[in-house]
């Protein structure tokens, strides 16, 4: 308690039965990449879950430095086996299969899995720390830790817990790096860039994405990264970045056409729907509202039924494009659908997207459906 008081931390971070594990490992929240950094990064992510979100904020500069280190450095060493109890093949298979099942649940059901995912991640971290295993099993454990941390990160991001999300993406990056999976590492940097762009830090997002593209090889992975780069460049300074935005969109389209069935699991979902909507949103920032509206509507139509959260985001984009064309009635209809869906699946991040549109509806309160939408949003 005295240590926490001296460092200016609230008393609820102290866990006397887990000394010194409750102490943060870093000043800026980012564990540097290194030969044995994967487990410390996991421990830092797990500690951040203990309601310390207000203590640490991870700066864009720290994330940019991490991305640059990843782009230039060799893969980290695999964790070494310890003298603990041996880890059986059957148990690893069980963890892998269950993790895939949890990640593949319908969007509405995934909102109930947060505590379960945390416990799985803690178990895998303990296995890496104390278990006895072969190099092949160690590789699978790192890959499993990377996948679990990424899934946890998206859960926290959707809830608006940004520091916890960042810590889990960083921990996932360390473990993908240890496993030598450069495509997954690039995708994780892409997730961190998506978060930075969501928080309107487009300079950080663009820098991270450019580093990620230096090592990504799979066409589906490169498609996703180029789409995110186009979006963040368009949002940062659409008119001055116009040529770079169009180059990124053209590259994304080519990569998607080159992508076959052999894709990493974390980007297997990238489709024509994503290409259409993200292209439309980028064009919206460039001022090409007519073409943007067509693409966003087309992308929503192509989206598979299982991707409800993405559908909610797309509906919000469609509402924004209707407002750009001064068509409040269809805008209110799309925004209403998005809000109801976001509340049903438990995605506060998507609710915020709708909330951000509310001021734009105020001049159209007399239009059909607008007053009803505003009352729903206020409820």
mmCIF file with all atom_site columns, N, CA and C in Angstrom, residues 267-326:
data_model
loop_
_atom_site.group_PDB
_atom_site.id
_atom_site.type_symbol
_atom_site.label_atom_id
_atom_site.label_alt_id
_atom_site.label_comp_id
_atom_site.label_asym_id
_atom_site.label_entity_id
_atom_site.label_seq_id
_atom_site.pdbx_PDB_ins_code
_atom_site.Cartn_x
_atom_site.Cartn_y
_atom_site.Cartn_z
_atom_site.occupancy
_atom_site.B_iso_or_equiv
_atom_site.pdbx_formal_charge
_atom_site.auth_seq_id
_atom_site.auth_comp_id
_atom_site.auth_asym_id
_atom_site.auth_atom_id
_atom_site.pdbx_PDB_model_num
ATOM 1   N N  . UNK A 1 267 ? -7.211  -12.764 -40.961 1.00 0.00 ? 267 UNK A N  1
ATOM 2   C CA . UNK A 1 267 ? -7.710  -11.906 -42.046 1.00 0.00 ? 267 UNK A CA 1
ATOM 3   C C  . UNK A 1 267 ? -8.464  -12.715 -43.093 1.00 0.00 ? 267 UNK A C  1
ATOM 4   N N  . UNK A 1 268 ? -8.921  -13.915 -42.712 1.00 0.00 ? 268 UNK A N  1
ATOM 5   C CA . UNK A 1 268 ? -9.673  -14.747 -43.655 1.00 0.00 ? 268 UNK A CA 1
ATOM 6   C C  . UNK A 1 268 ? -10.985 -14.088 -44.054 1.00 0.00 ? 268 UNK A C  1
ATOM 7   N N  . UNK A 1 269 ? -11.474 -13.162 -43.230 1.00 0.00 ? 269 UNK A N  1
ATOM 8   C CA . UNK A 1 269 ? -12.772 -12.535 -43.457 1.00 0.00 ? 269 UNK A CA 1
ATOM 9   C C  . UNK A 1 269 ? -12.725 -11.400 -44.484 1.00 0.00 ? 269 UNK A C  1
ATOM 10  N N  . UNK A 1 270 ? -11.541 -10.927 -44.866 1.00 0.00 ? 270 UNK A N  1
ATOM 11  C CA . UNK A 1 270 ? -11.451 -9.778  -45.778 1.00 0.00 ? 270 UNK A CA 1
ATOM 12  C C  . UNK A 1 270 ? -12.108 -10.138 -47.107 1.00 0.00 ? 270 UNK A C  1
ATOM 13  N N  . UNK A 1 271 ? -13.004 -9.278  -47.578 1.00 0.00 ? 271 UNK A N  1
ATOM 14  C CA . UNK A 1 271 ? -13.835 -9.638  -48.725 1.00 0.00 ? 271 UNK A CA 1
ATOM 15  C C  . UNK A 1 271 ? -14.105 -8.415  -49.602 1.00 0.00 ? 271 UNK A C  1
ATOM 16  N N  . UNK A 1 272 ? -14.848 -8.672  -50.682 1.00 0.00 ? 272 UNK A N  1
ATOM 17  C CA . UNK A 1 272 ? -15.278 -7.582  -51.560 1.00 0.00 ? 272 UNK A CA 1
ATOM 18  C C  . UNK A 1 272 ? -16.115 -6.558  -50.803 1.00 0.00 ? 272 UNK A C  1
ATOM 19  N N  . UNK A 1 273 ? -16.833 -7.022  -49.782 1.00 0.00 ? 273 UNK A N  1
ATOM 20  C CA . UNK A 1 273 ? -17.641 -6.091  -48.988 1.00 0.00 ? 273 UNK A CA 1
ATOM 21  C C  . UNK A 1 273 ? -16.749 -5.068  -48.291 1.00 0.00 ? 273 UNK A C  1
ATOM 22  N N  . UNK A 1 274 ? -15.650 -5.543  -47.692 1.00 0.00 ? 274 UNK A N  1
ATOM 23  C CA . UNK A 1 274 ? -14.735 -4.625  -47.002 1.00 0.00 ? 274 UNK A CA 1
ATOM 24  C C  . UNK A 1 274 ? -14.075 -3.671  -47.989 1.00 0.00 ? 274 UNK A C  1
ATOM 25  N N  . UNK A 1 275 ? -13.676 -4.208  -49.146 1.00 0.00 ? 275 UNK A N  1
ATOM 26  C CA . UNK A 1 275 ? -13.062 -3.357  -50.170 1.00 0.00 ? 275 UNK A CA 1
ATOM 27  C C  . UNK A 1 275 ? -14.021 -2.258  -50.591 1.00 0.00 ? 275 UNK A C  1
ATOM 28  N N  . UNK A 1 276 ? -15.292 -2.615  -50.814 1.00 0.00 ? 276 UNK A N  1
ATOM 29  C CA . UNK A 1 276 ? -16.261 -1.624  -51.270 1.00 0.00 ? 276 UNK A CA 1
ATOM 30  C C  . UNK A 1 276 ? -16.519 -0.551  -50.218 1.00 0.00 ? 276 UNK A C  1
ATOM 31  N N  . UNK A 1 277 ? -16.768 -0.968  -48.976 1.00 0.00 ? 277 UNK A N  1
ATOM 32  C CA . UNK A 1 277 ? -17.144 0.009   -47.947 1.00 0.00 ? 277 UNK A CA 1
ATOM 33  C C  . UNK A 1 277 ? -15.960 0.890   -47.566 1.00 0.00 ? 277 UNK A C  1
ATOM 34  N N  . UNK A 1 278 ? -14.789 0.281   -47.366 1.00 0.00 ? 278 UNK A N  1
ATOM 35  C CA . UNK A 1 278 ? -13.633 1.099   -46.988 1.00 0.00 ? 278 UNK A CA 1
ATOM 36  C C  . UNK A 1 278 ? -13.225 2.035   -48.127 1.00 0.00 ? 278 UNK A C  1
ATOM 37  N N  . UNK A 1 279 ? -13.337 1.571   -49.370 1.00 0.00 ? 279 UNK A N  1
ATOM 38  C CA . UNK A 1 279 ? -13.077 2.458   -50.510 1.00 0.00 ? 279 UNK A CA 1
ATOM 39  C C  . UNK A 1 279 ? -14.086 3.606   -50.514 1.00 0.00 ? 279 UNK A C  1
ATOM 40  N N  . UNK A 1 280 ? -15.354 3.263   -50.254 1.00 0.00 ? 280 UNK A N  1
ATOM 41  C CA . UNK A 1 280 ? -16.373 4.302   -50.211 1.00 0.00 ? 280 UNK A CA 1
ATOM 42  C C  . UNK A 1 280 ? -16.129 5.320   -49.127 1.00 0.00 ? 280 UNK A C  1
ATOM 43  N N  . UNK A 1 281 ? -15.715 4.853   -47.954 1.00 0.00 ? 281 UNK A N  1
ATOM 44  C CA . UNK A 1 281 ? -15.460 5.783   -46.861 1.00 0.00 ? 281 UNK A CA 1
ATOM 45  C C  . UNK A 1 281 ? -14.269 6.690   -47.169 1.00 0.00 ? 281 UNK A C  1
ATOM 46  N N  . UNK A 1 282 ? -13.240 6.127   -47.803 1.00 0.00 ? 282 UNK A N  1
ATOM 47  C CA . UNK A 1 282 ? -12.092 6.959   -48.193 1.00 0.00 ? 282 UNK A CA 1
ATOM 48  C C  . UNK A 1 282 ? -12.515 8.003   -49.222 1.00 0.00 ? 282 UNK A C  1
ATOM 49  N N  . UNK A 1 283 ? -13.314 7.584   -50.200 1.00 0.00 ? 283 UNK A N  1
ATOM 50  C CA . UNK A 1 283 ? -13.785 8.532   -51.218 1.00 0.00 ? 283 UNK A CA 1
ATOM 51  C C  . UNK A 1 283 ? -14.686 9.598   -50.600 1.00 0.00 ? 283 UNK A C  1
ATOM 52  N N  . UNK A 1 284 ? -15.428 9.237   -49.563 1.00 0.00 ? 284 UNK A N  1
ATOM 53  C CA . UNK A 1 284 ? -16.260 10.209  -48.865 1.00 0.00 ? 284 UNK A CA 1
ATOM 54  C C  . UNK A 1 284 ? -15.391 11.329  -48.296 1.00 0.00 ? 284 UNK A C  1
ATOM 55  N N  . UNK A 1 285 ? -14.247 10.961  -47.705 1.00 0.00 ? 285 UNK A N  1
ATOM 56  C CA . UNK A 1 285 ? -13.331 11.970  -47.167 1.00 0.00 ? 285 UNK A CA 1
ATOM 57  C C  . UNK A 1 285 ? -12.665 12.783  -48.269 1.00 0.00 ? 285 UNK A C  1
ATOM 58  N N  . UNK A 1 286 ? -12.591 12.200  -49.477 1.00 0.00 ? 286 UNK A N  1
ATOM 59  C CA . UNK A 1 286 ? -12.031 12.941  -50.607 1.00 0.00 ? 286 UNK A CA 1
ATOM 60  C C  . UNK A 1 286 ? -13.065 13.853  -51.267 1.00 0.00 ? 286 UNK A C  1
ATOM 61  N N  . UNK A 1 287 ? -14.341 13.732  -50.860 1.00 0.00 ? 287 UNK A N  1
ATOM 62  C CA . UNK A 1 287 ? -15.392 14.578  -51.404 1.00 0.00 ? 287 UNK A CA 1
ATOM 63  C C  . UNK A 1 287 ? -16.168 13.971  -52.551 1.00 0.00 ? 287 UNK A C  1
ATOM 64  N N  . UNK A 1 288 ? -15.879 12.727  -52.910 1.00 0.00 ? 288 UNK A N  1
ATOM 65  C CA . UNK A 1 288 ? -16.584 12.057  -54.009 1.00 0.00 ? 288 UNK A CA 1
ATOM 66  C C  . UNK A 1 288 ? -17.800 11.330  -53.432 1.00 0.00 ? 288 UNK A C  1
ATOM 67  N N  . UNK A 1 289 ? -18.805 12.092  -53.032 1.00 0.00 ? 289 UNK A N  1
ATOM 68  C CA . UNK A 1 289 ? -19.902 11.530  -52.244 1.00 0.00 ? 289 UNK A CA 1
ATOM 69  C C  . UNK A 1 289 ? -20.787 10.581  -53.048 1.00 0.00 ? 289 UNK A C  1
ATOM 70  N N  . UNK A 1 290 ? -21.017 10.865  -54.331 1.00 0.00 ? 290 UNK A N  1
ATOM 71  C CA . UNK A 1 290 ? -21.884 10.005  -55.119 1.00 0.00 ? 290 UNK A CA 1
ATOM 72  C C  . UNK A 1 290 ? -21.331 8.596   -55.251 1.00 0.00 ? 290 UNK A C  1
ATOM 73  N N  . UNK A 1 291 ? -20.080 8.480   -55.675 1.00 0.00 ? 291 UNK A N  1
ATOM 74  C CA . UNK A 1 291 ? -19.442 7.169   -55.810 1.00 0.00 ? 291 UNK A CA 1
ATOM 75  C C  . UNK A 1 291 ? -19.283 6.510   -54.444 1.00 0.00 ? 291 UNK A C  1
ATOM 76  N N  . UNK A 1 292 ? -18.982 7.305   -53.427 1.00 0.00 ? 292 UNK A N  1
ATOM 77  C CA . UNK A 1 292 ? -18.820 6.764   -52.076 1.00 0.00 ? 292 UNK A CA 1
ATOM 78  C C  . UNK A 1 292 ? -20.111 6.095   -51.613 1.00 0.00 ? 292 UNK A C  1
ATOM 79  N N  . UNK A 1 293 ? -21.229 6.765   -51.829 1.00 0.00 ? 293 UNK A N  1
ATOM 80  C CA . UNK A 1 293 ? -22.519 6.217   -51.402 1.00 0.00 ? 293 UNK A CA 1
ATOM 81  C C  . UNK A 1 293 ? -22.792 4.890   -52.112 1.00 0.00 ? 293 UNK A C  1
ATOM 82  N N  . UNK A 1 294 ? -22.512 4.820   -53.401 1.00 0.00 ? 294 UNK A N  1
ATOM 83  C CA . UNK A 1 294 ? -22.733 3.580   -54.155 1.00 0.00 ? 294 UNK A CA 1
ATOM 84  C C  . UNK A 1 294 ? -21.912 2.427   -53.578 1.00 0.00 ? 294 UNK A C  1
ATOM 85  N N  . UNK A 1 295 ? -20.642 2.695   -53.306 1.00 0.00 ? 295 UNK A N  1
ATOM 86  C CA . UNK A 1 295 ? -19.757 1.646   -52.795 1.00 0.00 ? 295 UNK A CA 1
ATOM 87  C C  . UNK A 1 295 ? -20.163 1.185   -51.400 1.00 0.00 ? 295 UNK A C  1
ATOM 88  N N  . UNK A 1 296 ? -20.521 2.126   -50.529 1.00 0.00 ? 296 UNK A N  1
ATOM 89  C CA . UNK A 1 296 ? -20.912 1.766   -49.163 1.00 0.00 ? 296 UNK A CA 1
ATOM 90  C C  . UNK A 1 296 ? -22.181 0.918   -49.184 1.00 0.00 ? 296 UNK A C  1
ATOM 91  N N  . UNK A 1 297 ? -23.159 1.296   -50.013 1.00 0.00 ? 297 UNK A N  1
ATOM 92  C CA . UNK A 1 297 ? -24.394 0.519   -50.122 1.00 0.00 ? 297 UNK A CA 1
ATOM 93  C C  . UNK A 1 297 ? -24.113 -0.873  -50.684 1.00 0.00 ? 297 UNK A C  1
ATOM 94  N N  . UNK A 1 298 ? -23.251 -0.936  -51.703 1.00 0.00 ? 298 UNK A N  1
ATOM 95  C CA . UNK A 1 298 ? -22.894 -2.227  -52.299 1.00 0.00 ? 298 UNK A CA 1
ATOM 96  C C  . UNK A 1 298 ? -22.185 -3.127  -51.284 1.00 0.00 ? 298 UNK A C  1
ATOM 97  N N  . UNK A 1 299 ? -21.259 -2.548  -50.527 1.00 0.00 ? 299 UNK A N  1
ATOM 98  C CA . UNK A 1 299 ? -20.518 -3.334  -49.544 1.00 0.00 ? 299 UNK A CA 1
ATOM 99  C C  . UNK A 1 299 ? -21.409 -3.895  -48.463 1.00 0.00 ? 299 UNK A C  1
ATOM 100 N N  . UNK A 1 300 ? -22.358 -3.092  -48.004 1.00 0.00 ? 300 UNK A N  1
ATOM 101 C CA . UNK A 1 300 ? -23.283 -3.587  -46.977 1.00 0.00 ? 300 UNK A CA 1
ATOM 102 C C  . UNK A 1 300 ? -24.111 -4.755  -47.518 1.00 0.00 ? 300 UNK A C  1
ATOM 103 N N  . UNK A 1 301 ? -24.523 -4.675  -48.771 1.00 0.00 ? 301 UNK A N  1
ATOM 104 C CA . UNK A 1 301 ? -25.308 -5.752  -49.383 1.00 0.00 ? 301 UNK A CA 1
ATOM 105 C C  . UNK A 1 301 ? -24.495 -7.042  -49.481 1.00 0.00 ? 301 UNK A C  1
ATOM 106 N N  . UNK A 1 302 ? -23.183 -6.938  -49.711 1.00 0.00 ? 302 UNK A N  1
ATOM 107 C CA . UNK A 1 302 ? -22.326 -8.109  -49.880 1.00 0.00 ? 302 UNK A CA 1
ATOM 108 C C  . UNK A 1 302 ? -21.906 -8.745  -48.560 1.00 0.00 ? 302 UNK A C  1
ATOM 109 N N  . UNK A 1 303 ? -22.103 -8.040  -47.462 1.00 0.00 ? 303 UNK A N  1
ATOM 110 C CA . UNK A 1 303 ? -21.570 -8.513  -46.184 1.00 0.00 ? 303 UNK A CA 1
ATOM 111 C C  . UNK A 1 303 ? -22.291 -9.772  -45.710 1.00 0.00 ? 303 UNK A C  1
ATOM 112 N N  . UNK A 1 304 ? -21.557 -10.810 -45.286 1.00 0.00 ? 304 UNK A N  1
ATOM 113 C CA . UNK A 1 304 ? -22.202 -12.024 -44.765 1.00 0.00 ? 304 UNK A CA 1
ATOM 114 C C  . UNK A 1 304 ? -23.001 -11.728 -43.502 1.00 0.00 ? 304 UNK A C  1
ATOM 115 N N  . UNK A 1 305 ? -24.050 -12.509 -43.284 1.00 0.00 ? 305 UNK A N  1
ATOM 116 C CA . UNK A 1 305 ? -24.938 -12.274 -42.141 1.00 0.00 ? 305 UNK A CA 1
ATOM 117 C C  . UNK A 1 305 ? -24.224 -12.441 -40.810 1.00 0.00 ? 305 UNK A C  1
ATOM 118 N N  . UNK A 1 306 ? -23.161 -13.250 -40.769 1.00 0.00 ? 306 UNK A N  1
ATOM 119 C CA . UNK A 1 306 ? -22.491 -13.533 -39.499 1.00 0.00 ? 306 UNK A CA 1
ATOM 120 C C  . UNK A 1 306 ? -21.726 -12.335 -38.950 1.00 0.00 ? 306 UNK A C  1
ATOM 121 N N  . UNK A 1 307 ? -21.451 -11.331 -39.777 1.00 0.00 ? 307 UNK A N  1
ATOM 122 C CA . UNK A 1 307 ? -20.604 -10.212 -39.329 1.00 0.00 ? 307 UNK A CA 1
ATOM 123 C C  . UNK A 1 307 ? -21.468 -9.022  -38.908 1.00 0.00 ? 307 UNK A C  1
ATOM 124 N N  . UNK A 1 308 ? -22.212 -9.211  -37.836 1.00 0.00 ? 308 UNK A N  1
ATOM 125 C CA . UNK A 1 308 ? -23.148 -8.173  -37.377 1.00 0.00 ? 308 UNK A CA 1
ATOM 126 C C  . UNK A 1 308 ? -22.455 -6.888  -36.947 1.00 0.00 ? 308 UNK A C  1
ATOM 127 N N  . UNK A 1 309 ? -21.333 -7.026  -36.239 1.00 0.00 ? 309 UNK A N  1
ATOM 128 C CA . UNK A 1 309 ? -20.661 -5.806  -35.768 1.00 0.00 ? 309 UNK A CA 1
ATOM 129 C C  . UNK A 1 309 ? -20.208 -4.957  -36.946 1.00 0.00 ? 309 UNK A C  1
ATOM 130 N N  . UNK A 1 310 ? -19.626 -5.614  -37.938 1.00 0.00 ? 310 UNK A N  1
ATOM 131 C CA . UNK A 1 310 ? -19.197 -4.895  -39.138 1.00 0.00 ? 310 UNK A CA 1
ATOM 132 C C  . UNK A 1 310 ? -20.395 -4.291  -39.848 1.00 0.00 ? 310 UNK A C  1
ATOM 133 N N  . UNK A 1 311 ? -21.505 -5.022  -39.869 1.00 0.00 ? 311 UNK A N  1
ATOM 134 C CA . UNK A 1 311 ? -22.714 -4.486  -40.492 1.00 0.00 ? 311 UNK A CA 1
ATOM 135 C C  . UNK A 1 311 ? -23.160 -3.204  -39.786 1.00 0.00 ? 311 UNK A C  1
ATOM 136 N N  . UNK A 1 312 ? -23.076 -3.185  -38.468 1.00 0.00 ? 312 UNK A N  1
ATOM 137 C CA . UNK A 1 312 ? -23.440 -1.981  -37.731 1.00 0.00 ? 312 UNK A CA 1
ATOM 138 C C  . UNK A 1 312 ? -22.571 -0.795  -38.101 1.00 0.00 ? 312 UNK A C  1
ATOM 139 N N  . UNK A 1 313 ? -21.270 -1.037  -38.232 1.00 0.00 ? 313 UNK A N  1
ATOM 140 C CA . UNK A 1 313 ? -20.347 0.029   -38.650 1.00 0.00 ? 313 UNK A CA 1
ATOM 141 C C  . UNK A 1 313 ? -20.689 0.497   -40.058 1.00 0.00 ? 313 UNK A C  1
ATOM 142 N N  . UNK A 1 314 ? -20.927 -0.456  -40.962 1.00 0.00 ? 314 UNK A N  1
ATOM 143 C CA . UNK A 1 314 ? -21.254 -0.101  -42.344 1.00 0.00 ? 314 UNK A CA 1
ATOM 144 C C  . UNK A 1 314 ? -22.543 0.714   -42.423 1.00 0.00 ? 314 UNK A C  1
ATOM 145 N N  . UNK A 1 315 ? -23.540 0.334   -41.610 1.00 0.00 ? 315 UNK A N  1
ATOM 146 C CA . UNK A 1 315 ? -24.792 1.082   -41.603 1.00 0.00 ? 315 UNK A CA 1
ATOM 147 C C  . UNK A 1 315 ? -24.566 2.536   -41.176 1.00 0.00 ? 315 UNK A C  1
ATOM 148 N N  . UNK A 1 316 ? -23.658 2.740   -40.218 1.00 0.00 ? 316 UNK A N  1
ATOM 149 C CA . UNK A 1 316 ? -23.351 4.102   -39.785 1.00 0.00 ? 316 UNK A CA 1
ATOM 150 C C  . UNK A 1 316 ? -22.690 4.885   -40.910 1.00 0.00 ? 316 UNK A C  1
ATOM 151 N N  . UNK A 1 317 ? -21.766 4.230   -41.622 1.00 0.00 ? 317 UNK A N  1
ATOM 152 C CA . UNK A 1 317 ? -21.142 4.888   -42.771 1.00 0.00 ? 317 UNK A CA 1
ATOM 153 C C  . UNK A 1 317 ? -22.200 5.267   -43.820 1.00 0.00 ? 317 UNK A C  1
ATOM 154 N N  . UNK A 1 318 ? -23.165 4.357   -44.035 1.00 0.00 ? 318 UNK A N  1
ATOM 155 C CA . UNK A 1 318 ? -24.214 4.647   -45.020 1.00 0.00 ? 318 UNK A CA 1
ATOM 156 C C  . UNK A 1 318 ? -25.050 5.834   -44.559 1.00 0.00 ? 318 UNK A C  1
ATOM 157 N N  . UNK A 1 319 ? -25.362 5.888   -43.258 1.00 0.00 ? 319 UNK A N  1
ATOM 158 C CA . UNK A 1 319 ? -26.115 7.030   -42.734 1.00 0.00 ? 319 UNK A CA 1
ATOM 159 C C  . UNK A 1 319 ? -25.354 8.335   -42.964 1.00 0.00 ? 319 UNK A C  1
ATOM 160 N N  . UNK A 1 320 ? -24.040 8.302   -42.717 1.00 0.00 ? 320 UNK A N  1
ATOM 161 C CA . UNK A 1 320 ? -23.230 9.511   -42.919 1.00 0.00 ? 320 UNK A CA 1
ATOM 162 C C  . UNK A 1 320 ? -23.225 9.933   -44.382 1.00 0.00 ? 320 UNK A C  1
ATOM 163 N N  . UNK A 1 321 ? -23.166 8.951   -45.283 1.00 0.00 ? 321 UNK A N  1
ATOM 164 C CA . UNK A 1 321 ? -23.143 9.306   -46.706 1.00 0.00 ? 321 UNK A CA 1
ATOM 165 C C  . UNK A 1 321 ? -24.482 9.903   -47.145 1.00 0.00 ? 321 UNK A C  1
ATOM 166 N N  . UNK A 1 322 ? -25.603 9.407   -46.596 1.00 0.00 ? 322 UNK A N  1
ATOM 167 C CA . UNK A 1 322 ? -26.908 10.008  -46.896 1.00 0.00 ? 322 UNK A CA 1
ATOM 168 C C  . UNK A 1 322 ? -26.978 11.443  -46.371 1.00 0.00 ? 322 UNK A C  1
ATOM 169 N N  . UNK A 1 323 ? -26.433 11.661  -45.176 1.00 0.00 ? 323 UNK A N  1
ATOM 170 C CA . UNK A 1 323 ? -26.426 13.029  -44.639 1.00 0.00 ? 323 UNK A CA 1
ATOM 171 C C  . UNK A 1 323 ? -25.591 13.957  -45.513 1.00 0.00 ? 323 UNK A C  1
ATOM 172 N N  . UNK A 1 324 ? -24.488 13.455  -46.057 1.00 0.00 ? 324 UNK A N  1
ATOM 173 C CA . UNK A 1 324 ? -23.673 14.274  -46.966 1.00 0.00 ? 324 UNK A CA 1
ATOM 174 C C  . UNK A 1 324 ? -24.477 14.691  -48.194 1.00 0.00 ? 324 UNK A C  1
ATOM 175 N N  . UNK A 1 325 ? -25.420 13.841  -48.596 1.00 0.00 ? 325 UNK A N  1
ATOM 176 C CA . UNK A 1 325 ? -26.256 14.151  -49.756 1.00 0.00 ? 325 UNK A CA 1
ATOM 177 C C  . UNK A 1 325 ? -27.560 14.842  -49.359 1.00 0.00 ? 325 UNK A C  1
ATOM 178 N N  . UNK A 1 326 ? -27.656 15.233  -48.061 1.00 0.00 ? 326 UNK A N  1
ATOM 179 C CA . UNK A 1 326 ? -28.838 15.924  -47.539 1.00 0.00 ? 326 UNK A CA 1
ATOM 180 C C  . UNK A 1 326 ? -30.105 15.085  -47.728 1.00 0.00 ? 326 UNK A C  1
#
